[in-house]
Tab-separated table of C-alpha atoms in Angstrom:
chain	number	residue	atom	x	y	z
A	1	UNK	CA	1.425	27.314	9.950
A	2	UNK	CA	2.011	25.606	13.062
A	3	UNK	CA	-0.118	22.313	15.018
A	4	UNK	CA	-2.311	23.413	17.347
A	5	UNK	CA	-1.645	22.783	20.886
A	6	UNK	CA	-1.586	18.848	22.084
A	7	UNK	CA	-0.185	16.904	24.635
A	8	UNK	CA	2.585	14.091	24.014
A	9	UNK	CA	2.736	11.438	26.371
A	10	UNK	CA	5.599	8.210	25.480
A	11	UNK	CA	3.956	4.977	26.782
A	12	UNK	CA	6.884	1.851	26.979
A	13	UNK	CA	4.111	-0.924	26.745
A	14	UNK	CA	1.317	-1.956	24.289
A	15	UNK	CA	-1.309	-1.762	27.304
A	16	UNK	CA	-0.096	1.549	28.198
A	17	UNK	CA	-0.639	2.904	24.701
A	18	UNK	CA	-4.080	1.470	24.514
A	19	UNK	CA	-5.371	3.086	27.348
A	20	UNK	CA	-3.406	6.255	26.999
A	21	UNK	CA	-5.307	6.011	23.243
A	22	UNK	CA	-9.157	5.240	24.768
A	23	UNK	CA	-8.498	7.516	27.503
A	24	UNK	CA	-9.041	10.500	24.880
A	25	UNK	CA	-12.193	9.363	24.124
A	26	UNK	CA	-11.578	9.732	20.442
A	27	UNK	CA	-9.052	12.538	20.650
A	28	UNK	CA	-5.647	10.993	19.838
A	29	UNK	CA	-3.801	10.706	17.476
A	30	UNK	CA	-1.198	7.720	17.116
A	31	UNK	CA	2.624	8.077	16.025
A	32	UNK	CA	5.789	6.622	15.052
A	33	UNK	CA	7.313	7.951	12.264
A	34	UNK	CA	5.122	10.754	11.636
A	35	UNK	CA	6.052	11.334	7.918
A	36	UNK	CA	2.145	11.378	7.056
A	37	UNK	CA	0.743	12.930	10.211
A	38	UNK	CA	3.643	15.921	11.138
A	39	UNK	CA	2.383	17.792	7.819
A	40	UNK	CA	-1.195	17.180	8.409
A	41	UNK	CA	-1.399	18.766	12.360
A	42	UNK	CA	1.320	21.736	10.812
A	43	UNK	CA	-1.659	22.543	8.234
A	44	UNK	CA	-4.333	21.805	11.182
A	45	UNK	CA	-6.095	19.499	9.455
A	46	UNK	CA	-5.964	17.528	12.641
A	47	UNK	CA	-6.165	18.586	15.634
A	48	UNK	CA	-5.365	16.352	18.342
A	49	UNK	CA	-5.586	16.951	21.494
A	50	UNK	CA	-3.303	14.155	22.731
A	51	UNK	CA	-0.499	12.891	20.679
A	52	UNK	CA	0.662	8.830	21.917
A	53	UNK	CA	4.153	8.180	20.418
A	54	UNK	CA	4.752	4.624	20.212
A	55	UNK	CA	8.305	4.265	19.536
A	56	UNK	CA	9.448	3.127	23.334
A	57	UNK	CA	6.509	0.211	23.319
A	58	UNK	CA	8.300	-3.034	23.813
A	59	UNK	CA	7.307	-5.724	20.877
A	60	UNK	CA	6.513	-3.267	17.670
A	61	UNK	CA	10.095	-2.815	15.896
A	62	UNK	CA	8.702	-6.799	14.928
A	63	UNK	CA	10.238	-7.498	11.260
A	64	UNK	CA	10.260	-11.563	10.714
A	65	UNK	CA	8.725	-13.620	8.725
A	66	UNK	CA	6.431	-16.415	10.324
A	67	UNK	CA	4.030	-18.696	9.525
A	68	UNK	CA	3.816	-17.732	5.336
A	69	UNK	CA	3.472	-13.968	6.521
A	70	UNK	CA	6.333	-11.354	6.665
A	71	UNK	CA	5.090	-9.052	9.767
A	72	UNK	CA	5.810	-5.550	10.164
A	73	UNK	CA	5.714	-4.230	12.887
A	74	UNK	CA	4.247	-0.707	13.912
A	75	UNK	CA	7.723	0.733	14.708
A	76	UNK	CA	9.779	-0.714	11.608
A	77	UNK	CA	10.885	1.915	9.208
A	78	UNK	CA	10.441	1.554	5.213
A	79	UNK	CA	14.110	2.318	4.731
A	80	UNK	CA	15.014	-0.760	7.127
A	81	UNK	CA	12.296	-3.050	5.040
A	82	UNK	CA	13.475	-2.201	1.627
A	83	UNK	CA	17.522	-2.979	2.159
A	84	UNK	CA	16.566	-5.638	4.607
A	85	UNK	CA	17.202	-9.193	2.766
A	86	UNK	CA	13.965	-10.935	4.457
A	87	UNK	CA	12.047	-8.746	2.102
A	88	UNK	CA	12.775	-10.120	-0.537
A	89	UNK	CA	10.301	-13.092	0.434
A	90	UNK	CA	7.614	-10.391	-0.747
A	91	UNK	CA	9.125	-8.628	-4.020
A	92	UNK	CA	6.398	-6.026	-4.106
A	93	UNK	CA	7.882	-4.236	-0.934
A	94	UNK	CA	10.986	-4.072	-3.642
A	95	UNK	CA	9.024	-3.008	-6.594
A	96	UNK	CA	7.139	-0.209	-4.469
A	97	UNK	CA	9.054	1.402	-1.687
A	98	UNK	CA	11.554	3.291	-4.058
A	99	UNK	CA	8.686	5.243	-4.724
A	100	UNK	CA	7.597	6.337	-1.439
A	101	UNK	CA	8.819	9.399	-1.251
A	102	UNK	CA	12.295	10.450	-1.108
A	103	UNK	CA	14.813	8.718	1.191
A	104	UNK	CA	15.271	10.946	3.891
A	105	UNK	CA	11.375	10.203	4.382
A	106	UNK	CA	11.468	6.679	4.361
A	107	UNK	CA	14.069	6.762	6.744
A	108	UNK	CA	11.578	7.655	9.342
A	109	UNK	CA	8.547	7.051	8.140
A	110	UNK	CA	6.958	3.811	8.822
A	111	UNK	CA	5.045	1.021	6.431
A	112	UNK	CA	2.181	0.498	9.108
A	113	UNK	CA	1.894	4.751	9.391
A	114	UNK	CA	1.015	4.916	5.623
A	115	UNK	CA	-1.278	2.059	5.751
A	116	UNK	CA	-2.683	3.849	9.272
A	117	UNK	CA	-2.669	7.238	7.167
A	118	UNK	CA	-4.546	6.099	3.911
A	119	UNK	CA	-3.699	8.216	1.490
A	120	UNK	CA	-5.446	6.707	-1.565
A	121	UNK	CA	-2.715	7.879	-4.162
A	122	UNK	CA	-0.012	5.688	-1.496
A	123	UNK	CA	1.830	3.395	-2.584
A	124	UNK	CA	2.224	0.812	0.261
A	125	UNK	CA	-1.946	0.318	0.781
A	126	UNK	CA	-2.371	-0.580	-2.943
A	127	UNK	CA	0.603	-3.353	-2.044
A	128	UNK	CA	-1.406	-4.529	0.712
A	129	UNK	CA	-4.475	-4.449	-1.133
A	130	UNK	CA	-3.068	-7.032	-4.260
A	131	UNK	CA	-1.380	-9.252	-2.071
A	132	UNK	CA	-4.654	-10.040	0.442
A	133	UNK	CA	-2.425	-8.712	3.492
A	134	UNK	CA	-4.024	-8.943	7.000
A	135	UNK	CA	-4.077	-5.689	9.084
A	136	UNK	CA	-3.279	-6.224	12.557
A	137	UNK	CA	-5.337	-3.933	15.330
A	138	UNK	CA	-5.121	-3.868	18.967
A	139	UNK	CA	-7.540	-2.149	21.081
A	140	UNK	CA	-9.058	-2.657	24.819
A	141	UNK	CA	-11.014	-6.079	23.499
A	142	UNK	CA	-7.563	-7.345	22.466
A	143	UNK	CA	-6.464	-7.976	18.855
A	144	UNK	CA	-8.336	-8.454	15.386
A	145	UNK	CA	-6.741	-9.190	12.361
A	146	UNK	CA	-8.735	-7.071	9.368
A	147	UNK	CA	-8.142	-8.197	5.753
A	148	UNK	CA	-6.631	-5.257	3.863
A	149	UNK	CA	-9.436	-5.120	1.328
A	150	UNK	CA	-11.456	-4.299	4.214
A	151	UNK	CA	-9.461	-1.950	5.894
A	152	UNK	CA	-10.008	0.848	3.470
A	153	UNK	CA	-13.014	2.821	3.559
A	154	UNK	CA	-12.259	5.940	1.688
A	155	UNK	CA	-9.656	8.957	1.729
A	156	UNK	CA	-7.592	8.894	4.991
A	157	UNK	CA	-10.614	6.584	6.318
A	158	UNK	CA	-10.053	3.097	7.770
A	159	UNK	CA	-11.753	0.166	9.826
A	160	UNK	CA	-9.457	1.069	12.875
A	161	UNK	CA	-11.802	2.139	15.295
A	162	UNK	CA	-10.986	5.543	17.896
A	163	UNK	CA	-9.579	3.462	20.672
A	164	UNK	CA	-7.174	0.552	18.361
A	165	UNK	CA	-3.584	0.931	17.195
A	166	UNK	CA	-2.238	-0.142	13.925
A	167	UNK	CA	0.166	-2.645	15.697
A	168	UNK	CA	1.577	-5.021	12.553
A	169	UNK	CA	0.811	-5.581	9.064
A	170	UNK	CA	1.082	-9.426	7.622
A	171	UNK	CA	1.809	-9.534	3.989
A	172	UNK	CA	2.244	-13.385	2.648
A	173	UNK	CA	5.800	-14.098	1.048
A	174	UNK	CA	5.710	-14.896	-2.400
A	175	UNK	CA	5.590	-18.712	-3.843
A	176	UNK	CA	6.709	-20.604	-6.473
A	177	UNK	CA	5.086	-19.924	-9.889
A	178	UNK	CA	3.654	-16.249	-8.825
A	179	UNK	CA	4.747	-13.279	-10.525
A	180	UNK	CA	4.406	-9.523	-9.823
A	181	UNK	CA	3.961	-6.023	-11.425
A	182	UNK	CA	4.464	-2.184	-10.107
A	183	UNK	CA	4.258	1.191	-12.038
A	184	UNK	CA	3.016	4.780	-11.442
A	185	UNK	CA	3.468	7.823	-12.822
A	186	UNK	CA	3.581	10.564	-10.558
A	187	UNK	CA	4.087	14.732	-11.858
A	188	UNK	CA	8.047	14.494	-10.178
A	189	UNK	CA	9.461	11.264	-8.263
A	190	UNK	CA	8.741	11.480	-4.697
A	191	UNK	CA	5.077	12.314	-5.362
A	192	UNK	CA	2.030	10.771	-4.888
A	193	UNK	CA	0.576	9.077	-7.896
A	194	UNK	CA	-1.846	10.295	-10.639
A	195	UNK	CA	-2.251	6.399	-11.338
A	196	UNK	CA	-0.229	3.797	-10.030
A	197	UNK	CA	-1.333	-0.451	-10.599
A	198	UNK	CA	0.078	-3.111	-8.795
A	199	UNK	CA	-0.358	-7.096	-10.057
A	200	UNK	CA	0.057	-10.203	-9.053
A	201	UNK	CA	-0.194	-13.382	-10.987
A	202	UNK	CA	-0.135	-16.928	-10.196
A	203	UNK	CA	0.353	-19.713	-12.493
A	204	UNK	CA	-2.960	-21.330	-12.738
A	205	UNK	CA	-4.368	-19.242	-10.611
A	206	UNK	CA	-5.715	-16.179	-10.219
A	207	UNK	CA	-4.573	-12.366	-11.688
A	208	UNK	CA	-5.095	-9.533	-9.277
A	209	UNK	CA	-4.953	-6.022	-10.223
A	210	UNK	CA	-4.967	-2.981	-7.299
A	211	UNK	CA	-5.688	0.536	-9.016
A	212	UNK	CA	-4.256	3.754	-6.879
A	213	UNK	CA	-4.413	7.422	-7.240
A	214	UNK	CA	-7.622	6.536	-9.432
A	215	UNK	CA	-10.588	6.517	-7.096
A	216	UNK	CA	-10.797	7.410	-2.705
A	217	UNK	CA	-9.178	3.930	-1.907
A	218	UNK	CA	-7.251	1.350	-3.188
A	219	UNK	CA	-8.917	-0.532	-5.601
A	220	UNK	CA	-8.643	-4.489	-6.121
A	221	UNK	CA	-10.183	-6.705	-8.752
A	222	UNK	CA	-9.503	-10.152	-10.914
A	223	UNK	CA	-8.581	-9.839	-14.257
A	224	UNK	CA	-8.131	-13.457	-14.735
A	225	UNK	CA	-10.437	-13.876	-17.399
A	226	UNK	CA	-8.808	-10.698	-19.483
A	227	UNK	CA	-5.615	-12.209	-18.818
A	228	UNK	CA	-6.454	-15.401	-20.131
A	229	UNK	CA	-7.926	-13.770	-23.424
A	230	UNK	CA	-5.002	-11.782	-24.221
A	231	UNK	CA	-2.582	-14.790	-23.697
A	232	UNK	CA	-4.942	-16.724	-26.337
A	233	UNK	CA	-4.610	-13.638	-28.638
A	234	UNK	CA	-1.161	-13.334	-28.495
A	235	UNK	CA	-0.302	-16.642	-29.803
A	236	UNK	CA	3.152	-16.713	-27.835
A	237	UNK	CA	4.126	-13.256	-29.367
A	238	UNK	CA	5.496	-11.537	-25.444
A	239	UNK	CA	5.935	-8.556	-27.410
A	240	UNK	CA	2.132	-8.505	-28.478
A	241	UNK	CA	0.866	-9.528	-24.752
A	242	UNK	CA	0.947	-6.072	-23.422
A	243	UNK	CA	-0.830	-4.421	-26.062
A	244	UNK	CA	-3.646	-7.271	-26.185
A	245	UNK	CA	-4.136	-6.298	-22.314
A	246	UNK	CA	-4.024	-2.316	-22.746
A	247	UNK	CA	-7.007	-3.148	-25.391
A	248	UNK	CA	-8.983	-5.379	-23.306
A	249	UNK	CA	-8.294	-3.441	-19.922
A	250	UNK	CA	-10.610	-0.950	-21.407
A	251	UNK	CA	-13.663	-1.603	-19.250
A	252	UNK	CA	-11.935	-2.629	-15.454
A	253	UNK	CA	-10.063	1.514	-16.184
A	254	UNK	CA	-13.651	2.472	-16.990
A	255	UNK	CA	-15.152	0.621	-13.627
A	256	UNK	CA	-11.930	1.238	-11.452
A	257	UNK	CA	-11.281	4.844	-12.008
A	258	UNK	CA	-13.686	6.679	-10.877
A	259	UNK	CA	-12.144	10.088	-10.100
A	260	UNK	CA	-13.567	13.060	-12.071
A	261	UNK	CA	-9.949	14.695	-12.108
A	262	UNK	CA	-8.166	17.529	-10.299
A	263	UNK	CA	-5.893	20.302	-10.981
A	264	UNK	CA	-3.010	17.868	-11.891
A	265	UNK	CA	-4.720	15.550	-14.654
A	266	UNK	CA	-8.178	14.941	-15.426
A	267	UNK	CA	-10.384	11.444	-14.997
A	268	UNK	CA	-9.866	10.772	-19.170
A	269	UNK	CA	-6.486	10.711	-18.365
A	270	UNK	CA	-5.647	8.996	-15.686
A	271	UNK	CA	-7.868	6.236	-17.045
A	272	UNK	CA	-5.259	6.134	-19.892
A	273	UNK	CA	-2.393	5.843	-17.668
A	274	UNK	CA	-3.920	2.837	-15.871
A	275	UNK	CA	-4.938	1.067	-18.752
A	276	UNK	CA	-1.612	1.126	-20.553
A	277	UNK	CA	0.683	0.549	-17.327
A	278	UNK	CA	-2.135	-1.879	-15.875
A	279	UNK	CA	-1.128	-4.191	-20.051
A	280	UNK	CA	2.057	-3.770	-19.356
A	281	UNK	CA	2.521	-4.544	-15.546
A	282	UNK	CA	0.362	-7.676	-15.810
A	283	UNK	CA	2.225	-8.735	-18.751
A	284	UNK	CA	5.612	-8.476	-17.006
A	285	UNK	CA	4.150	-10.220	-13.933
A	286	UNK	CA	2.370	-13.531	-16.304
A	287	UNK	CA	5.995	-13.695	-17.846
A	288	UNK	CA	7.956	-13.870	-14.601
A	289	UNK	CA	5.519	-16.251	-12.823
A	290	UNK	CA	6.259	-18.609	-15.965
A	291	UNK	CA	9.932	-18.115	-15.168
A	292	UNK	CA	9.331	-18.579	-11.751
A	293	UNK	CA	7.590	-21.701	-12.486
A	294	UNK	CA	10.048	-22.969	-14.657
């Protein structure tokens, strides 16, 4: 199937795109790399009538890291971000854009074009989601920075209202004493996730644990206290740590994954994948913010 019929207009400046986007009146359709999008107007699931391409606008190929934040900009492809050495300053870009597709597609496709897209089995909004990463929108009233918790509504549904651009995302760099955790399982690499988790621990601090692929949005809660328990329980045995979390991640699988299945694995069983990656991820990430400590 081919789109349906749209115009294309190239602005070179971020006002330029803004109005060229409110001048639809709700009808346009932003995009960069269009590794999301492309497939979605060739099945005519949207139908645009205007298509803004924002790759000539002065300011968005952005990629530095600034006060505690590594921003990426609209423009910046994933392939650049995951063999570029400032990302190492967040290791979950690392841990999770192997997995985003296959490289050819990150090669084009953009980090703030998934986020924009929100696919709820993607990778790169669950990342967002664990790490508290700010969403940066511009529209005619200027810019607003949106906390990534908040940004996700539901399937391919965001806070971004009709007339704003996805301009940046802001994801803090990691510090001292914090430790991380990323797994999915997916029917073939390349695909998107039947359940994927994604952790974040800090010494003396909090544990964060982002579910995706297991409900309509990324899904974020702290599993401090279950942390805490299992490290009691397993005396200093790291061997033993995992399998005291899969037990005791029982309930947060039960509350977090709430899809009733599809054609490619049930709910039962996706809540078994999360628990069991969710024990082991969190115990890799306690262990290496130790080691990071130490």
């Amino acid at each position: 199937m081919k789109a349906a019929p749209f115009a294309y207009v190239r602005p070179s400046s971020l006002p330029e795109a803004v109005a060229e986007l409110g001048g639809t009146g709700g009808g346009g359709k932003v995009i960069a790399g269009g590794q999301s999008l492309t497939p979605v107007l060739a099945m005519r699931l949207a139908r645009p009538d205007t298509l803004i391409d924002i790759n000539a606008v002065d300011g968005l190929d952005r990629f530095a890291r600034r006060d505690g934040f590594l921003e990426i900009g609209a423009t910046v492809r994933q392939r650049r971000v995951e063999h570029d050495p400032a990302s190492a300053a967040v290791p979950l870009l690392g841990m999770a854009l192997p997995w985003v597709g296959h490289r050819e597609l990150r090669s084009r496709g953009t980090v703030c074009g998934s986020l924009a897209h929100a696919d709820p089995a993607a990778e790169l909004p669950a990342v967002a989601c664990c790490l508290a990463a700010e969403i940066v929108a511009t529209g005619p009233g200027g810019q607003r920075r949106i906390p990534a918790r908040e940004f996700f509504s539901g399937a391919m549904t965001t806070a971004l209202e009709p007339d704003e651009i996805l301009t940046a995302v802001r994801l803090p760099v990691a510090r001292a004493g914090e430790g991380f955790g990323f797994a999915e399982i997916a029917r073939r690499h390349g695909d998107f996730a039947l359940a994927g988790v994604v952790v974040a621990v800090r010494v003396g601090g909090e544990a964060v644990l982002t579910g995706f692929g297991v409900s309509d949005r990324p899904v974020t809660t702290d599993v401090s206290g279950v942390l805490d328990e299992a490290v009691r329980a397993a005396c200093g045995d790291r061997g033993r740590l995992a399998e005291e979390l899969g037990e005791r991640l029982a309930p947060v699988a039960d509350e977090l994954v709430d899809t009733e299945g599809d054609a490619h694995a049930s709910g039962d069983y996706r809540r078994r994948l999360f628990r069991v990656l969710a024990g082991r991820e969190l115990a890799k990430a306690y262990h290496r913010a130790h080691e990071e400590k130490a």
